Coordinates of C-alpha atoms in Angstrom, one line a residue:
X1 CA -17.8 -11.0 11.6
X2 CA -19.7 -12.8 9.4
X3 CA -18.2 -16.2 9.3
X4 CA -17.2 -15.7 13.3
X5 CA -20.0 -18.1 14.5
X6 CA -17.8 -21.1 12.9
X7 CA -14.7 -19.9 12.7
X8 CA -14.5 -18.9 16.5
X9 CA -13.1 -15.9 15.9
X10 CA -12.9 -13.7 18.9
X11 CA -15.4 -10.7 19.4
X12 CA -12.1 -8.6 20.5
X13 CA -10.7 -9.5 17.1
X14 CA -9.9 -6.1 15.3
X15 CA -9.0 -6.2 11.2
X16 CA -7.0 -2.6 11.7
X17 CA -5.2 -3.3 15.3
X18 CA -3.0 -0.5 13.8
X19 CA -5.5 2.5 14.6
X20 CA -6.6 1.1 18.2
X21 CA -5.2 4.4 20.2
X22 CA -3.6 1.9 22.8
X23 CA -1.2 0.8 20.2
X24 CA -0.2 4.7 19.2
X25 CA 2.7 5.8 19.1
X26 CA 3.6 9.1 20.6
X27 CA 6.1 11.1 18.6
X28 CA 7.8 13.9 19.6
X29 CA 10.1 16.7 18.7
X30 CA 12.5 17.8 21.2
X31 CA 16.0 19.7 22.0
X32 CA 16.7 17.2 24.7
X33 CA 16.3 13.2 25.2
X34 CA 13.4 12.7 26.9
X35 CA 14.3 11.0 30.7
X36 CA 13.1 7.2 30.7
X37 CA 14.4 6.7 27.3
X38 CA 15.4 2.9 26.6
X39 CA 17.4 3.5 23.2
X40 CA 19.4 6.2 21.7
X41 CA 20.1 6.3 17.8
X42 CA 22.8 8.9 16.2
X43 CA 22.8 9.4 12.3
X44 CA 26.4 9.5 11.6
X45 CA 28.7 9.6 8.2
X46 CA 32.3 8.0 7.3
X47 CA 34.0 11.8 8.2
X48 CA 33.2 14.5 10.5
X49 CA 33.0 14.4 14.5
X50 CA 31.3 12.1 16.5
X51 CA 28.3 13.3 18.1
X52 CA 29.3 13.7 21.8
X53 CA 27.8 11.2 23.7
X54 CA 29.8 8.8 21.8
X55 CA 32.9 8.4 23.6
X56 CA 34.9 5.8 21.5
X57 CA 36.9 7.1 18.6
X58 CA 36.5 6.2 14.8
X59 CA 39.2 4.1 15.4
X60 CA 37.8 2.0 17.9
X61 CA 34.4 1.7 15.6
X62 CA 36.3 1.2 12.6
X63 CA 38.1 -2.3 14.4
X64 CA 34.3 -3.1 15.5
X65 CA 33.5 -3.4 11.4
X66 CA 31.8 0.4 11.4
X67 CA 32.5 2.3 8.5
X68 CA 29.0 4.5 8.7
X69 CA 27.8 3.0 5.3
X70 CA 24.2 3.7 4.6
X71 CA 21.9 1.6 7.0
X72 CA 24.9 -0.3 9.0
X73 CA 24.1 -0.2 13.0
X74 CA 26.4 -0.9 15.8
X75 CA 25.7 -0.7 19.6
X76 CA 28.2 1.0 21.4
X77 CA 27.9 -0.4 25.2
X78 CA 27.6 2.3 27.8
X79 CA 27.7 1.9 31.5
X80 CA 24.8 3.8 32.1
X81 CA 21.6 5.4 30.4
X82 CA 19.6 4.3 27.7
X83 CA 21.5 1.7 24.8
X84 CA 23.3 4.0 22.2
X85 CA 23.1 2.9 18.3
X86 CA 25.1 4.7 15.5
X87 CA 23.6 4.0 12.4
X88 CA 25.4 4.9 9.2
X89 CA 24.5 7.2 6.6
X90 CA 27.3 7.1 4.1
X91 CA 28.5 10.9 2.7
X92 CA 26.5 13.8 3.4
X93 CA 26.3 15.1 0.4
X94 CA 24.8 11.9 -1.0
X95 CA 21.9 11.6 1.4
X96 CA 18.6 11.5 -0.2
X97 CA 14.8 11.3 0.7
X98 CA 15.4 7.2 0.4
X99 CA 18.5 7.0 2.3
X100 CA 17.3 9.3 5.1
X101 CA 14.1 6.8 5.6
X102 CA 16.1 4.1 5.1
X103 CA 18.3 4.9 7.8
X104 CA 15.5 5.4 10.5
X105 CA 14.1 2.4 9.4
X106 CA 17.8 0.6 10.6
X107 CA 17.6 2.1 13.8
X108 CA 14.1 0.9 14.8
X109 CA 15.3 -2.3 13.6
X110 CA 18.5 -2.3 15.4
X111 CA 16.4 -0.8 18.1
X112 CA 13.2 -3.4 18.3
X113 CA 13.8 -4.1 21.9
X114 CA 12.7 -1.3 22.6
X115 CA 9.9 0.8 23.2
X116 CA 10.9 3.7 24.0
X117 CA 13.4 5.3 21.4
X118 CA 15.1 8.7 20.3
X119 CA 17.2 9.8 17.3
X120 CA 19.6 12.2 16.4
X121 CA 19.3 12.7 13.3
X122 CA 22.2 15.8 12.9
X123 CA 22.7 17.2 10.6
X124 CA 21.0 15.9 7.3
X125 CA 21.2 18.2 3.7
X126 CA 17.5 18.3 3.4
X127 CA 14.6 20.7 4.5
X128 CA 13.7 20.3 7.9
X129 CA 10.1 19.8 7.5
X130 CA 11.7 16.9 5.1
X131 CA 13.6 15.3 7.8
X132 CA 11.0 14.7 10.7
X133 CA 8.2 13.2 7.9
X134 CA 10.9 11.0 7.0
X135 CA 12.4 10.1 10.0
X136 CA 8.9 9.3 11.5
X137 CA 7.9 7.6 8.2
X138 CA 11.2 5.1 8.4
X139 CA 10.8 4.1 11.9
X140 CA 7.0 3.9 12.3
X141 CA 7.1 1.6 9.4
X142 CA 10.0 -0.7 10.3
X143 CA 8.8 -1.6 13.7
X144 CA 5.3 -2.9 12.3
X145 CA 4.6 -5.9 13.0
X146 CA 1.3 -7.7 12.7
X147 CA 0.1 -9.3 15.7
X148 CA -3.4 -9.5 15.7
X149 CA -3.5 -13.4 16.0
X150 CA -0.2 -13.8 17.4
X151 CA -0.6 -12.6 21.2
X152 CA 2.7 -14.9 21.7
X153 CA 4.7 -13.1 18.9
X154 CA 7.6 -12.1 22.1
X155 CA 7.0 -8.4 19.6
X156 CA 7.7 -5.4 21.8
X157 CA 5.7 -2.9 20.6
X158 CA 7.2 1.0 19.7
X159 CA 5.5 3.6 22.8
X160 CA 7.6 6.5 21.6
X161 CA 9.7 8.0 19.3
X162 CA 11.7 11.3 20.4
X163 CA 13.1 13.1 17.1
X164 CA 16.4 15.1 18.6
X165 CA 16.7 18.2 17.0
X166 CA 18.2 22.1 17.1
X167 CA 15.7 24.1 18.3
X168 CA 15.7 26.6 15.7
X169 CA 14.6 23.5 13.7
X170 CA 11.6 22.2 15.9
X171 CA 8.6 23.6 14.7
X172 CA 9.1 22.7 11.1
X173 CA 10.7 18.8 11.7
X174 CA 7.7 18.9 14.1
X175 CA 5.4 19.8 11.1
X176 CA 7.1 17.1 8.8
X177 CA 6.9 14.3 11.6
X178 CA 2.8 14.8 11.7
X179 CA 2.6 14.0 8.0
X180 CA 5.2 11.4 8.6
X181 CA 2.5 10.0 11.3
X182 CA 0.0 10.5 8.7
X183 CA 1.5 8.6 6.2
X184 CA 2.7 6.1 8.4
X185 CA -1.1 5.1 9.9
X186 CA -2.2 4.8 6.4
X187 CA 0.2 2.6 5.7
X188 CA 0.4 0.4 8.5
X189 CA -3.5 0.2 8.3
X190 CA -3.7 -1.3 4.6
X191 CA -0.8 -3.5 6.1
X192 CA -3.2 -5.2 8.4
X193 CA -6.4 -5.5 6.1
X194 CA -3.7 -7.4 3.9
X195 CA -2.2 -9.5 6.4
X196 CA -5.7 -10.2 8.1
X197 CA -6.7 -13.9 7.5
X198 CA -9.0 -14.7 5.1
X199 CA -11.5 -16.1 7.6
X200 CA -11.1 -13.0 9.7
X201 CA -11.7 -10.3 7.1
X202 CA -14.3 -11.0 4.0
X203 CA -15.9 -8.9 1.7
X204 CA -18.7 -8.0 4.3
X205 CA -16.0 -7.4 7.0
X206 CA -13.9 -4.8 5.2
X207 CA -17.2 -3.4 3.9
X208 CA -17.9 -2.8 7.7
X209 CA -14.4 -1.7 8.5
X210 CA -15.1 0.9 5.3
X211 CA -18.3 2.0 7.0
X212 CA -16.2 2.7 10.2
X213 CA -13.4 4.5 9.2
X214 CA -15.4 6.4 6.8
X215 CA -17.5 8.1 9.6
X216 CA -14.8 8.7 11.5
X217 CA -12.5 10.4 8.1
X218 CA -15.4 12.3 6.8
X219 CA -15.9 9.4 3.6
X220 CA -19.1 9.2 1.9
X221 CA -19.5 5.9 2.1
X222 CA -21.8 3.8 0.1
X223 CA -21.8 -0.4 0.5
X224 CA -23.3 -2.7 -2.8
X225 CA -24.7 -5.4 -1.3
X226 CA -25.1 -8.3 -3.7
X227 CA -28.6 -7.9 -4.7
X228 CA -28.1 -4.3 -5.8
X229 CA -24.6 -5.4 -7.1
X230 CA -27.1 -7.3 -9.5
X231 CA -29.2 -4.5 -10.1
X232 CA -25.4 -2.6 -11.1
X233 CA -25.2 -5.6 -13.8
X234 CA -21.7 -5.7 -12.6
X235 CA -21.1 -9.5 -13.9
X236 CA -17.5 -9.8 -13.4
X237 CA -17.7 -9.4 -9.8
X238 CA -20.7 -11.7 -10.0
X239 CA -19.4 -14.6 -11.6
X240 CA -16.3 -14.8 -9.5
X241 CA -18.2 -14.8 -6.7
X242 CA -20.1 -17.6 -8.1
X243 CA -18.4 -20.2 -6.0
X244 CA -18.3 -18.4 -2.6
X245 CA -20.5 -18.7 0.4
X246 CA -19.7 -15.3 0.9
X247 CA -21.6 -12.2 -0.4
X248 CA -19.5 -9.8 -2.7
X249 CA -19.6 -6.0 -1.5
X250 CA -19.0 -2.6 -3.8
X251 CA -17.4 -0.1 -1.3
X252 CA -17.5 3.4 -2.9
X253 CA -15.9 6.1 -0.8
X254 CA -16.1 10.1 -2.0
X255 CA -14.0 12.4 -0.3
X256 CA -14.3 16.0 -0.5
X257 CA -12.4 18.5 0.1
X258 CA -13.4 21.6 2.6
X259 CA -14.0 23.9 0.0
X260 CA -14.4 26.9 2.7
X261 CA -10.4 26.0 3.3
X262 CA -9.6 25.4 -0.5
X263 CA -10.6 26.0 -4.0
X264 CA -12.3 23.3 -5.9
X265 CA -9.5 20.8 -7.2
X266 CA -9.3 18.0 -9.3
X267 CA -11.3 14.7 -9.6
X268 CA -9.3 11.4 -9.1
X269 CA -11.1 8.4 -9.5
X270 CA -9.5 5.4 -7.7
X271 CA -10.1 1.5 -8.4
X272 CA -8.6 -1.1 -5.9
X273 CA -9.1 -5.4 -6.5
X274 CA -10.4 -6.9 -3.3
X275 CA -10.3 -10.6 -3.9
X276 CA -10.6 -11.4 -0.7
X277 CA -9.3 -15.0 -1.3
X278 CA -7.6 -16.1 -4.6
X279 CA -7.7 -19.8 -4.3
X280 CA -8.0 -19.4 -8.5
X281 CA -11.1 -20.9 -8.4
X282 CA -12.0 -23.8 -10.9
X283 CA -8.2 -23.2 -12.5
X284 CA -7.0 -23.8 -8.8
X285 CA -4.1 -23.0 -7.7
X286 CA -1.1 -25.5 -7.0
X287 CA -0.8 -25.8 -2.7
X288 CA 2.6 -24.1 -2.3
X289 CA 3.8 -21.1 -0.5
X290 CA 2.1 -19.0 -3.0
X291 CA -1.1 -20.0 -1.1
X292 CA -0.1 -18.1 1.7
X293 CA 0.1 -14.6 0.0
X294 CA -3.6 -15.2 -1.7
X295 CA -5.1 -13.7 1.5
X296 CA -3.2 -10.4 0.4
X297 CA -5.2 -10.5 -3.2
X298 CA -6.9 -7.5 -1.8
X299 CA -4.0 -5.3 -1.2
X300 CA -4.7 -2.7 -3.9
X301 CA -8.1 -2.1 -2.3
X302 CA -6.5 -2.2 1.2
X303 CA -4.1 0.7 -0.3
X304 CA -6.7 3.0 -1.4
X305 CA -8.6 2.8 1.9
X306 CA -5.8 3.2 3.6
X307 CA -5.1 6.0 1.8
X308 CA -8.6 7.8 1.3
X309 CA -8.1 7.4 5.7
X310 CA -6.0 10.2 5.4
X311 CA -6.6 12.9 2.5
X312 CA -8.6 14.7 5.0
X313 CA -5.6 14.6 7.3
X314 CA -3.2 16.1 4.7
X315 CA -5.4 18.4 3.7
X316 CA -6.2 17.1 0.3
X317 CA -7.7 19.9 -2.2
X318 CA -8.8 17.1 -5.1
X319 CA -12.2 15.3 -5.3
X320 CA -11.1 11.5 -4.5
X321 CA -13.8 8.8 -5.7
X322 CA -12.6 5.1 -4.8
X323 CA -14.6 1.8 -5.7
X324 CA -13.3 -1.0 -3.8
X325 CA -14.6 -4.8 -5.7
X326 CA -14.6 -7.3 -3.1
X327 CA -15.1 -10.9 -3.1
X328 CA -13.1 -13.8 -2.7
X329 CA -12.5 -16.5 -6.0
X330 CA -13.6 -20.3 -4.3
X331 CA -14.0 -23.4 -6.3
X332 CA -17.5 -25.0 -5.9
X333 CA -20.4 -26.4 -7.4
X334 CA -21.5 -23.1 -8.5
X335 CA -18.3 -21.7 -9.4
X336 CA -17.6 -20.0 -12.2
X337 CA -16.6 -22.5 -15.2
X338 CA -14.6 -22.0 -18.2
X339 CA -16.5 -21.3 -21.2
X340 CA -18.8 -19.1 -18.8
X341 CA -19.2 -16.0 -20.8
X342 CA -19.9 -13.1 -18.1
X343 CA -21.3 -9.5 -18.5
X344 CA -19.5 -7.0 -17.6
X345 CA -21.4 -3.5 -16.7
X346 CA -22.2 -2.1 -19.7
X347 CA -22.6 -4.5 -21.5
X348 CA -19.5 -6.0 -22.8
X349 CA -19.3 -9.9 -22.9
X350 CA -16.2 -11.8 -21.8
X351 CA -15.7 -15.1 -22.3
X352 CA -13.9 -16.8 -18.8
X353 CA -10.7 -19.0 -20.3
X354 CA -9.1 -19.5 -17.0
X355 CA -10.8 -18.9 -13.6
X356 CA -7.4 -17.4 -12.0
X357 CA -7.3 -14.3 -14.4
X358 CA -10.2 -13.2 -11.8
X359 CA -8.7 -9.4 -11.1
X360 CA -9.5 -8.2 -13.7
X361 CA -13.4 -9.5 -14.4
X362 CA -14.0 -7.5 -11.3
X363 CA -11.9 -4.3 -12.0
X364 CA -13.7 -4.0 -15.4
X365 CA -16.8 -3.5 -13.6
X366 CA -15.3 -0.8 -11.7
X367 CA -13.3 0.8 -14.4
X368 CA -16.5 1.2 -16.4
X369 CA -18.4 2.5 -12.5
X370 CA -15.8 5.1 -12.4
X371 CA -15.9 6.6 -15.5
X372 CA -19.5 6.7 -15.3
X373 CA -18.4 10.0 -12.9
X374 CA -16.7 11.0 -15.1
X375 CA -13.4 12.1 -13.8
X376 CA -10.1 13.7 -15.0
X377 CA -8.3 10.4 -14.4
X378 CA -8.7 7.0 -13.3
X379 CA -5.9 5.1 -11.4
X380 CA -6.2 1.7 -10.6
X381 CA -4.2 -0.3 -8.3
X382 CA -4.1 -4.4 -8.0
X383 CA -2.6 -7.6 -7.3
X384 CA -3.1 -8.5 -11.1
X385 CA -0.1 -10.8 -13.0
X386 CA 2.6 -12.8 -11.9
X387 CA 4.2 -12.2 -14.9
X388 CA 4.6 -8.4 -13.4
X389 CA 6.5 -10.2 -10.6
X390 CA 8.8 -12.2 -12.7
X391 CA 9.5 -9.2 -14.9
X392 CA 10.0 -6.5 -12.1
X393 CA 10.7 -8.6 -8.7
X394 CA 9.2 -7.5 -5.3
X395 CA 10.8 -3.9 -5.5
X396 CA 9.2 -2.1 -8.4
X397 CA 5.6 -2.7 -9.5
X398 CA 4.8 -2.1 -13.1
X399 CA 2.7 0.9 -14.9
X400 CA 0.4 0.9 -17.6
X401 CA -2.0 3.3 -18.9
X402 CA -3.2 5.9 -22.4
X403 CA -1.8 8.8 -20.7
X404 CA 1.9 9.3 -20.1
X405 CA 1.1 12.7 -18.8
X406 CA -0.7 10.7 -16.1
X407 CA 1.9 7.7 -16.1
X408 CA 4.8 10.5 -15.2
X409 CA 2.4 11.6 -12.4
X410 CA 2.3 8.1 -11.2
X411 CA 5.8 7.0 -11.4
X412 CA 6.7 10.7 -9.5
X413 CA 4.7 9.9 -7.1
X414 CA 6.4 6.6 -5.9
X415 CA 9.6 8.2 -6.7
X416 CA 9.1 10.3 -3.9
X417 CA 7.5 8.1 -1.3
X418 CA 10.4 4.9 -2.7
X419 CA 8.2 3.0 -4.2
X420 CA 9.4 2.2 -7.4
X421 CA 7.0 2.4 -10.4
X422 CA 8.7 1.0 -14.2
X423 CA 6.4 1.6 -17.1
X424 CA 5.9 -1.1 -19.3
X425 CA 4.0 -0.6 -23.0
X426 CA 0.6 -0.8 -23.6
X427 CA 1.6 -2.7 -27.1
X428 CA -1.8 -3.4 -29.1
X429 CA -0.4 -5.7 -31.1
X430 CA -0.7 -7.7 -28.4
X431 CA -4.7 -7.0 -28.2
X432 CA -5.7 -9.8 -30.6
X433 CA -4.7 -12.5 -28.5
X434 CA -7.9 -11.6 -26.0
X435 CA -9.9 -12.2 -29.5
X436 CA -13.3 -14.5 -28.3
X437 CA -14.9 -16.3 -30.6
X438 CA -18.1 -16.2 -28.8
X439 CA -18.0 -12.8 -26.8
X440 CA -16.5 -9.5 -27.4
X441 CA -13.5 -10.7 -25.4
X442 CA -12.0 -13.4 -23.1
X443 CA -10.1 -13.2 -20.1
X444 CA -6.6 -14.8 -21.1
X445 CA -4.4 -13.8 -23.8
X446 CA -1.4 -15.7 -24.9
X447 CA 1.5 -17.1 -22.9
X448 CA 3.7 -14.3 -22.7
X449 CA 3.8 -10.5 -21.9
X450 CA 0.8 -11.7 -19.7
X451 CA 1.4 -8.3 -17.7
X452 CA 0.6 -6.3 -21.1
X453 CA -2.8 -8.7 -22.1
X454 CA -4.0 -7.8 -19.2
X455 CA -3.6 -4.1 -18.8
X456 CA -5.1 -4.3 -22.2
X457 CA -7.8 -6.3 -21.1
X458 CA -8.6 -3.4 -18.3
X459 CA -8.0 -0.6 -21.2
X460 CA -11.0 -1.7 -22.8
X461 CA -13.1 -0.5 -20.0
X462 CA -11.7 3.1 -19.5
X463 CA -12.8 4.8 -22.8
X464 CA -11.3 8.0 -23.5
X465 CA -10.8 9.6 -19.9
X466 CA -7.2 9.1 -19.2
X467 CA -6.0 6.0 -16.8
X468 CA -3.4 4.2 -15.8
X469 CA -2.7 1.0 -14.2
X470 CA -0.4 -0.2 -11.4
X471 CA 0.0 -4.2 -11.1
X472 CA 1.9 -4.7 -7.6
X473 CA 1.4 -8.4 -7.5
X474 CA 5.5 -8.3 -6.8
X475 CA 5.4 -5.4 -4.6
X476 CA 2.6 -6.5 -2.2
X477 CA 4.2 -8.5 0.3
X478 CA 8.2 -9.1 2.1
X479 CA 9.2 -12.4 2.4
X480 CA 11.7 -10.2 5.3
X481 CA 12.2 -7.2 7.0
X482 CA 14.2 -5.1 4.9
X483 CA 14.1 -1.1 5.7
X484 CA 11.0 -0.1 6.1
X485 CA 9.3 -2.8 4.6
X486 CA 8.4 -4.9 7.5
X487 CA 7.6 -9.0 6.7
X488 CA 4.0 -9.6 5.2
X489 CA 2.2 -7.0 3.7
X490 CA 4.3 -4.1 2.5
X491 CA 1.3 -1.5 2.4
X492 CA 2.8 -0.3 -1.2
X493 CA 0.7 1.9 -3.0
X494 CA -0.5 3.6 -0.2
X495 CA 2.0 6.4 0.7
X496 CA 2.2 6.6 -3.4
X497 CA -1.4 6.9 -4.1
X498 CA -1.1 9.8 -2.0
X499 CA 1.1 11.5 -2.7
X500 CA -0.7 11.1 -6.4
X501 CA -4.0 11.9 -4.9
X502 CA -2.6 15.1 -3.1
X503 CA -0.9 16.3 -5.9
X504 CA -2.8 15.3 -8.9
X505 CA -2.9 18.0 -11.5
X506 CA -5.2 16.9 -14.6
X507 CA -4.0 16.1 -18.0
X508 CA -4.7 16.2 -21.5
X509 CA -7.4 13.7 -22.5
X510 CA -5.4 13.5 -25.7
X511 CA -2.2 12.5 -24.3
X512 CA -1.6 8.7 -25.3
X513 CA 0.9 6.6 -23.7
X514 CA 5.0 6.6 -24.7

């Protein structure tokens, strides 16, 4: 760690507590509960019989305030054996991917006393293999918690999950419960980059933690230290590092696939913001709860190196290039000012109007890095606009980009993992208010659609290769458990990216946006 010599932070002190095998969870696919079991959980619906173990008629559950609406839990007490939970699923025939995770996810809630746990999940109108990825998707992410600096947190950890099924149906829920698994680690592993404290995990740390995992995943991994960051010219990520005492780091990360196992795919570039710590810098920020979610400023890069973790896993058949800009945004002496005009990579001038509109002075750099590969698409992901969370709450991050080929790849994508995606427009009218009288641009436009002047700020540096944008500063954290979202750091973008990544077929390079 390099600020552990002051800050007295522990040598046992780990930034992705999530992959340390003693905290794995061991999920399994059987015909029969597993003896030693502490909780049971039965997916049930408003009609039909009762699974039966349960002994106490509709009735009886109906008087205790059970209907079997979607995600509703009740305990029913039993003398002996392991606590039994019914958790509702509302009408069978209007189950879907969503619901079904949903309604693991309220069992391991329901269930969070317990480590050990089994589910029933019945019988559920969806392909098998469907059914364990989700089922193991919804519970491995609801009982997350983060921990790392909270030994006292009274949290009792999940040790296993047993996924009751017919056994005519094993082999494939047992093949969708491994991607589940999959999906899940990814996840929970950006979640703990994200909810890491700022003095735990800088730039240089999560350029080490890069370094790690990417040995270990098969990553070409290359780290930019600041010197040859100069030598890039990438100026955005320079001057908001102006004011740190910490170095900046580029993390670039290639995978690629096996090609003896697949023919030669796609190439996806991917861009994530790591500000480290957004205290706005000389525009500083006002010292109110929002303060507390700055630390998670990096959670688009934490996504995409959560999800480049696992392509290999899933078997990926597309060419994945990721650049990771990492710093955090400090007010000091040598902070960047306003009137500073920066150069971005390239060569384009900017002139700095506000010293909080940091994101995207270090995504230009990397927008311009990656298409310098030149891919069939660039995606970026980041923390950008708090105008994205007024417009589109903490549920649904917003889309931007030139390609709506590429934009209804996107927005598929997080259909089918639930996280929302709403496109908003690219409008160039609005492009005149980042006009600079000094430089070929600034860094503010006007005070509305700030979501839009800054997506089109970022569209200046993409050229012609078709991109789009995802601004999650409203989907980044949970102010509350709530499904699978577990408090903190949600981890969104992950799962979607890839799904995207995995999927990713290329598009016209003519295709302009909606």
């Amino acid at each position: 760690m390099s600020v552990g010599s002051h800050k007295l932070i522990p040598e046992s002190f780990s930034a992705a507590p999530s992959l340390d095998p003693a905290n794995a969870v061991g999920v399994l696919v059987v015909s029969e509960v597993s003896v030693g079991l502490d909780a049971v959980g039965f997916l049930v619906g408003p009609t039909g019989d009762l699974p039966d173990a349960v002994t106490v008629p509709r009735e009886a559950l109906a008087g205790l305030g059970f209907d079997a609406t979607p995600g509703q839990s009740l305990l029913v007490p039993q003398q002996f054996g392991p606590q039994l939970y019914l958790v509702g699923t509302g009408p069978a025939d209007e189950i879907t991917d969503a619901s079904l995770r949903d309604a693991a996810a309220a069992f391991a809630r329901a269930a969070h006393r317990h480590p050990r746990v089994g589910l029933h999940p019945g019988v559920v109108p969806l392909p098998a293999e469907l059914v364990g990825q989700l089922i193991t998707e919804g519970v491995l992410l609801a009982r997350y918690r983060y921990t790392a600096v909270k030994p006292s947190s009274g949290h009792v950890p999940l040790i296993s999950l047993d996924i009751v099924v017919a056994p005519e149906q094993a082999g494939a829920v047992a093949d969708g419960a491994h991607r589940g698994e999959i999906l899940a680690r990814a996840t929970n592993l950006a979640r703990d980059l994200a909810n890491s404290p700022p003095s735990h995990l800088t730039a240089t740390d999560l350029a080490d933690v890069a370094v790690r995992l990417g040995a270990d995943r098969d990553l070409e991994t290359t780290i930019f230290d600041k010197a040859q960051i100069i030598e890039l010219g990438c100026g955005g990520l320079l001057g908001v590092n102006a004011g740190s005492v910490e170095e900046p780091r580029i993390i670039k990360l290639v995978y690629r696939p096996n090609s003896a196992l697949a023919a030669p795919g796609a190439r996806l570039a991917l861009v994530g913001k790591g500000i480290m710590y957004d205290s706005g810098g000389i525009s500083l920020k006002p010292s109110d709860p929002m303060h507390l979610a700055m630390k998670m400023d990096m959670a688009g890069a934490a996504a995409v190196l959560g999800a480049l973790t696992a392509l290999k896993d899933l078997g990926c058949s597309n060419e994945v290039t990721a650049f990771l800009m990492c710093t955090d945004n400090m007010p000091s002496g040598s902070a960047m000012k306003l009137g500073d005009v920066l150069h971005i990579r390239g060569g384009t001038t900017v002139e700095v109007k506000n010293t909080d509109a940091e994101g995207r002075l270090v995504m230009s750099d990397a927008l311009v890095l990656a298409g310098e590969d030149a891919p069939d698409a660039i995606v970026d992901i980041a923390t950008l606009t708090g105008a994205a969370l007024m417009a589109l709450g903490q549920h649904t991050a917003a889309v931007f980009g030139t390609s709506q080929p590429l934009i209804d790849q996107a927005v598929a994508a997080g259909r089918a993992v639930d996280e929302s995606l709403w496109q908003l427009p690219l409008e160039k009218r609005y492009r005149s208010q980042l006009d600079s009288e000094v430089a070929d641009l600034s860094n503010m436009g006007g005070k509305y659609a700030g979501a839009t002047t800054a997506a089109l700020f970022l569209a200046e540096f993409v050229g012609d290769i078709p991109w789009a944008h995802l601004d999650i500063a409203g989907t980044m954290q949970a102010e509350k458990d709530e499904s699978w979202r577990s408090q903190g750091a949600t981890g969104f973008g992950t799962r979607l990216l890839l799904e995207l990544a995995t999927r990713f077929t290329p598009v016209p390079p003519k295709a302009p946006a909606a």
